[in-house]
Structure formats: C-alpha cells, structure tokens
Amino acid sequence: MSKVDLSKWTSKNIPKLAKQLQVYNTAYRAGKPKISDAEYDSLTEHLRSLDPNHKYLHTVEAESIENGEKIRHKVPMLSTEKAYKKEKLQAFVTRVEKAASELGIKKITFRVTPKLDGMAGKDEGGILASRGNGLVGVNITRVFKRGIVAIGGRNKGPGEIVMVRSYFEKNFTKDFDHPRNMIVGIVNADKLSAFAQKALKAQKVHFVPYSTLVNWSGSGKDLVAKIDSITADLTKKVDYPLDGMVAEVTNEKLKNYMGATSHHHRWQIAIKTKGETATTTVESIGWQTGKTGRVTPVLRVKPVSVSGATISNITAHHAGMVRDKKLGAGAKIEIIRSGEVIPKLENVLKCVKKVNIPSQCPSCKGPLSWDNDFLVCTNNASCPAQSTTGLRHWFKTLGTASGFGPKTLEALVKNNITDIKLIYAMKEKDFKKLGLGDKQSENLEKALKDSLSESVEDARFLAAFGIQNLGIGDSRKLLAVYPLKDLHSITSEKMEAIPGFGAKTSGSISSAIRRLWPTIKHMMDLGFTLRKTPLKAEQEALVASAKNPFAGKHVLFTGKMEHGSRNDMKVQARSLGATVLSVMSSKVEFLIIGAKASQKKIAAATSHGAKILTEQEYNKQIKDSEE
Ligand SMILES: [Zn+2]
C-alpha cells in the first residue's frame, strides 16, 4: 500500500502536512528518499488543493550540501511551477499570450526541453555552484576533478549533474534506487564509494548545461495539442533520468516582462508526467541470503512492459514488506517506473490471504528470526550463502587478490572451504584437487601471496571482515583511536565514546569484533603488509608540540614554486602538522603563493581573512621556528 494516505490530511492539520513534506523533501535531497516521487508530488498537490497560498509551495527547496564556500547566484536559481494536467498547461499558454498581447508581440515561440532528474547547479566564471536555496549555493567545482564530465565544455551556465541512465540501469540497480542518490554522494562525500569511482572512471556522470539539451519549439497551440508526442519523442533522445519536460518562452523581452515570483519564473512551467505504471501479478517470491544473514525477497512477476522495458523481477527492500503488504503468488500489484529508472512496487491491488514467509534459510536450511523488518539466518558459521557472499566481500574490500570471483568462491564453499583462514592456507595443488584448472590454480596461489605483500590500509583490512556497520570509513574512525592489535579488548562503552558510533551499533560491532578476534588475529599473523591509520592522539601531539606556525592550520599552495616541487612542499607541510587543502575554501588559513599565482585565489583568500605568504616568507617562518 502506498505510504501516503491523503485522507489523513485535511484543512485541520495543514501545518503538520507542510512539516511532513519538509521531512520527505530533506530525505530526498540527501539521497535517501522515504517515499516515491509520485507520492511526494501527490502530497504536494494535496497541500495546494487545501491551501494554494501555503508558503511551503512558494519557497525553493534547498539541496542538501552543508559545507563549502558559499556562492551567491547572480541570477537566482528558482524552482519551476509544475503542471500535472493539460488544463494547467493551457492556462500557462493563455497567461503568456495575454502578456504578449500587452507588449504587442504577435508571434510567440515556446521551447520544450527534457527536465533532467539529478542535482541542479550553475557553472559560470570557472565555478560550479550548487543551487542551494536558490539565492546562495555552495562551490562544488571539485566534482570536475573527481571525474564529472562537463558536457559541451565549462562555463555554460545552469544545468544538472546526472548519470547516464542506461549505464546506471546496467550497473547499479541492485544497489541504488535512483541515480540521484549516487550523485548526492559524489558531490558531498569526503571519500568516494567504489560504486561512485566506477561510474566516474567510466565517464558516465555528467554536468549537462540546459542549453545543450535537445528541444522542441513551436506555437502554444501545438504545445498543448502535441505535448504527449513531444514528451515521448524527446524522452527517446535523452539517455538521462527524466522528471518530465520544461516548457518556456524564448522571447527575452517577454520573459523580462513576465518576471518571477519568489518561487518560480512566470515564463516557464514543468510538465510532469507521473511515472508510467503497469499492473501485473506476482508469480512467486524468491528469497536470497546475504553476507550478514539477511534474507531478502525478490518478487517474480508476470512479465510486463513499463515505459519500454520488460519487467519480470522487482526487488523488495526487506521481508517486512512481504509480511505487511501481504504479498505472495497471485497478488495483484501496480508497479511504477518514475524517471525511467528501476521499477518499484507502487500499490498492492489485491493481497493474498495467507502470506508465506520462509521458516528456513534458503541456503543452509537453518532457522530464521526477525530483526525488525529483516528476516535473518542466524547460522553464521555454516551457511553457504553467507560464506560465499562473505568471502566475496573480503576479496572485493581488500582489493589486492584477483581471481576470487563468485564462481570460484561457490566451488570452494561447496567443498566446505567456507572460511577465509582455510582459503589462505591453500596451495596450487589444493585448488587443483577441487577440480579447478591448472593455470587458474597457479594464479590463485599467486594472488594470495601477492595480497600479503601488497601494502593495504589497515582500515580496509578490518572492513573486509564484513562486520555489519563497520565499513572502511568507520574502521578508520575506530583505528584512529585504538590500533588494530588492541581491538580484542574493545568494549561497547569504549566504542561509544568515539564520535560517530551510536549506542546500538557500538554494542553489535564490539561483540562482533570479539567474536571474530581469533580469525582477525590469525589473518594478521599471516603477515599482511598493513598501513597503519595514524592515531588521533599522535597527530594532536605533533600539532601541540610543534613550534612552527602552520601546525594544525589549513594551508593551500598556489602557483609555481621555486624550491622543490609543489608535491614535496605538501609532504613537508603535512609533516609540520598542517592540513593541506587542494581547493580554495573558507577553511584556508594560509595561502602560499609561488610564481604566477592565481589572482582569483588571492582575492578569495583575502576575503576569507587568510594570511597570504610568498614561498620565501613561508620557508623563512619554518626556518625561524626551528632555530
Ligand atoms: Zn543460512
């Protein structure tokens, strides 16, 4: 059933409805939507029907980027007024025609472009700024360094960061609901996820200036009459996720005359098409066990075509959905494909009388238990599915031993090699005994050896054990306080004292570490070449004891340096306890300038109150502090 129950919201609880919309909107902007786009839109329209002048409808929704240099847009980036029905589009055309006749303009041309569904920004003067609240955004120029491709070149004005749709559908639909959620990560995260790196490396994440998009142009009469075929035609030509079309006036004089509200331009309208829906029947529900034992459902449905794709599988988030929505073979469901991405369950039209939730793990036949909405196989020790996905996680996370793909691991697990310790004890002849080829067996032994000698971050090593809620980032936080060798004594209380770890996860992570300690210790003793995460205390002591003025400060280098390369200077600065930044921001406290330094950076640094030092002045201050 849809999470949105419109009848719940009446003229009596409008403020609460607006607040709820804000919550949904914030979650959506952060890349973690709580409801579908169509549900959000229907709720927004419901608010409009209750109170057309409510201020929520007339403020630009903010993108969620908290940190960074603030950029004031020369021309505000407003939202777009939305039309869901032809009548509203007709009303827009009538309004434009009235304004045109007031100006004495006879011929009006409308232009329609696809409305990209990504993250809006503006690229001008060498700076890409997020839309922010429409008036002030944040400098996100670094995304180009991260590998986002500027379509048509830089400085082409407003546009959208999006991922190529066909690429997303081929690679990421298992891990993400919508490419926008990945985009938010690429723009905001300090560290790029492996998924993001893959997409960036493949050059499939683009900043698309609106001016470079395909378009249709014609009269207002044709616009209203042909909007469906225009939409279908333009949709076919664009390989990005879309959220409808944008129709606007092209005449500059007319645009100026019509102007804008605080929310949107009056000369522009978004034509939203609710995602295409289709109804189908559930034929069966498949269940899969993951590495931590979670058993998740996949709905196998009678194949049905939705906006050009044939859908036969729908992933449900967790077993709780099957339980609560009463799904099973014979259930009639409505699925929706919004913005042309992965289909989702939109509505249950007919549920089943009796829900069949498996009582045994599909892999090991062990007992299952509920953990909130999740169904979990608790047989962690000897569940083949958990072993295979767990081992896969080890090799994927460590990233230094190739050749251990799903097929190889399945073959190992079938022969009861279910533990990473056992794999590392294997030699070429052992692989051969299991029926693997000569060359492959030789390669596997070599890969294991190589993974011992190739240096790897200790946080990555720890994360490879696949403890729930202990990924690489959290491992780094933990190891900055407790070195790996001391982790066996970690308690829930000690862990909770580290910023970033909550009470609940601290308990489960620390007990998992203690339970796995024999394995972790065994693996450490094999002689992996681990790069230690610097201890926070050591870093702080370095800063505290340093006499040089740069310890603990944020430093940025610009221009060509005379003494040594820029890189050498960065290494030296870090050894002095400084944090070296790579882009200009309000964090910069010292700007060190070499020859031909960027005047723009100097101006920006000055405006932030940073100290500007020439290379010579900088070196002298270091020397003086050492004497
Ligand atoms: Zn199992």
Coordinates of C-alpha atoms and ligand atoms in Angstrom, one line a residue, residues 289-290 293 295 360-368 376-380 382-386, ligand 1:
T289 CA 20.6 -14.8 1.8
G290 CA 23.2 -12.1 2.0
G293 CA 22.5 -13.4 7.0
V295 CA 17.2 -13.0 3.8
Q360 CA 14.2 -21.9 6.9
C361 CA 17.2 -20.2 5.3
P362 CA 17.0 -20.8 1.5
S363 CA 20.7 -21.6 1.6
C364 CA 21.5 -23.6 4.7
K365 CA 18.0 -24.6 5.9
G366 CA 18.9 -23.2 9.3
P367 CA 16.3 -21.3 11.4
L368 CA 15.4 -17.7 10.7
V376 CA 17.8 -13.2 9.4
C377 CA 19.6 -16.5 9.1
T378 CA 21.4 -16.8 12.4
N379 CA 23.5 -19.8 11.3
N380 CA 26.5 -17.5 10.6
S382 CA 27.9 -22.7 8.3
C383 CA 25.5 -21.0 5.9
P384 CA 26.8 -21.4 2.3
A385 CA 25.2 -18.2 1.0
Q386 CA 26.6 -16.2 3.9
Ligands
ZN1 ZN 21.6 -19.7 6.1

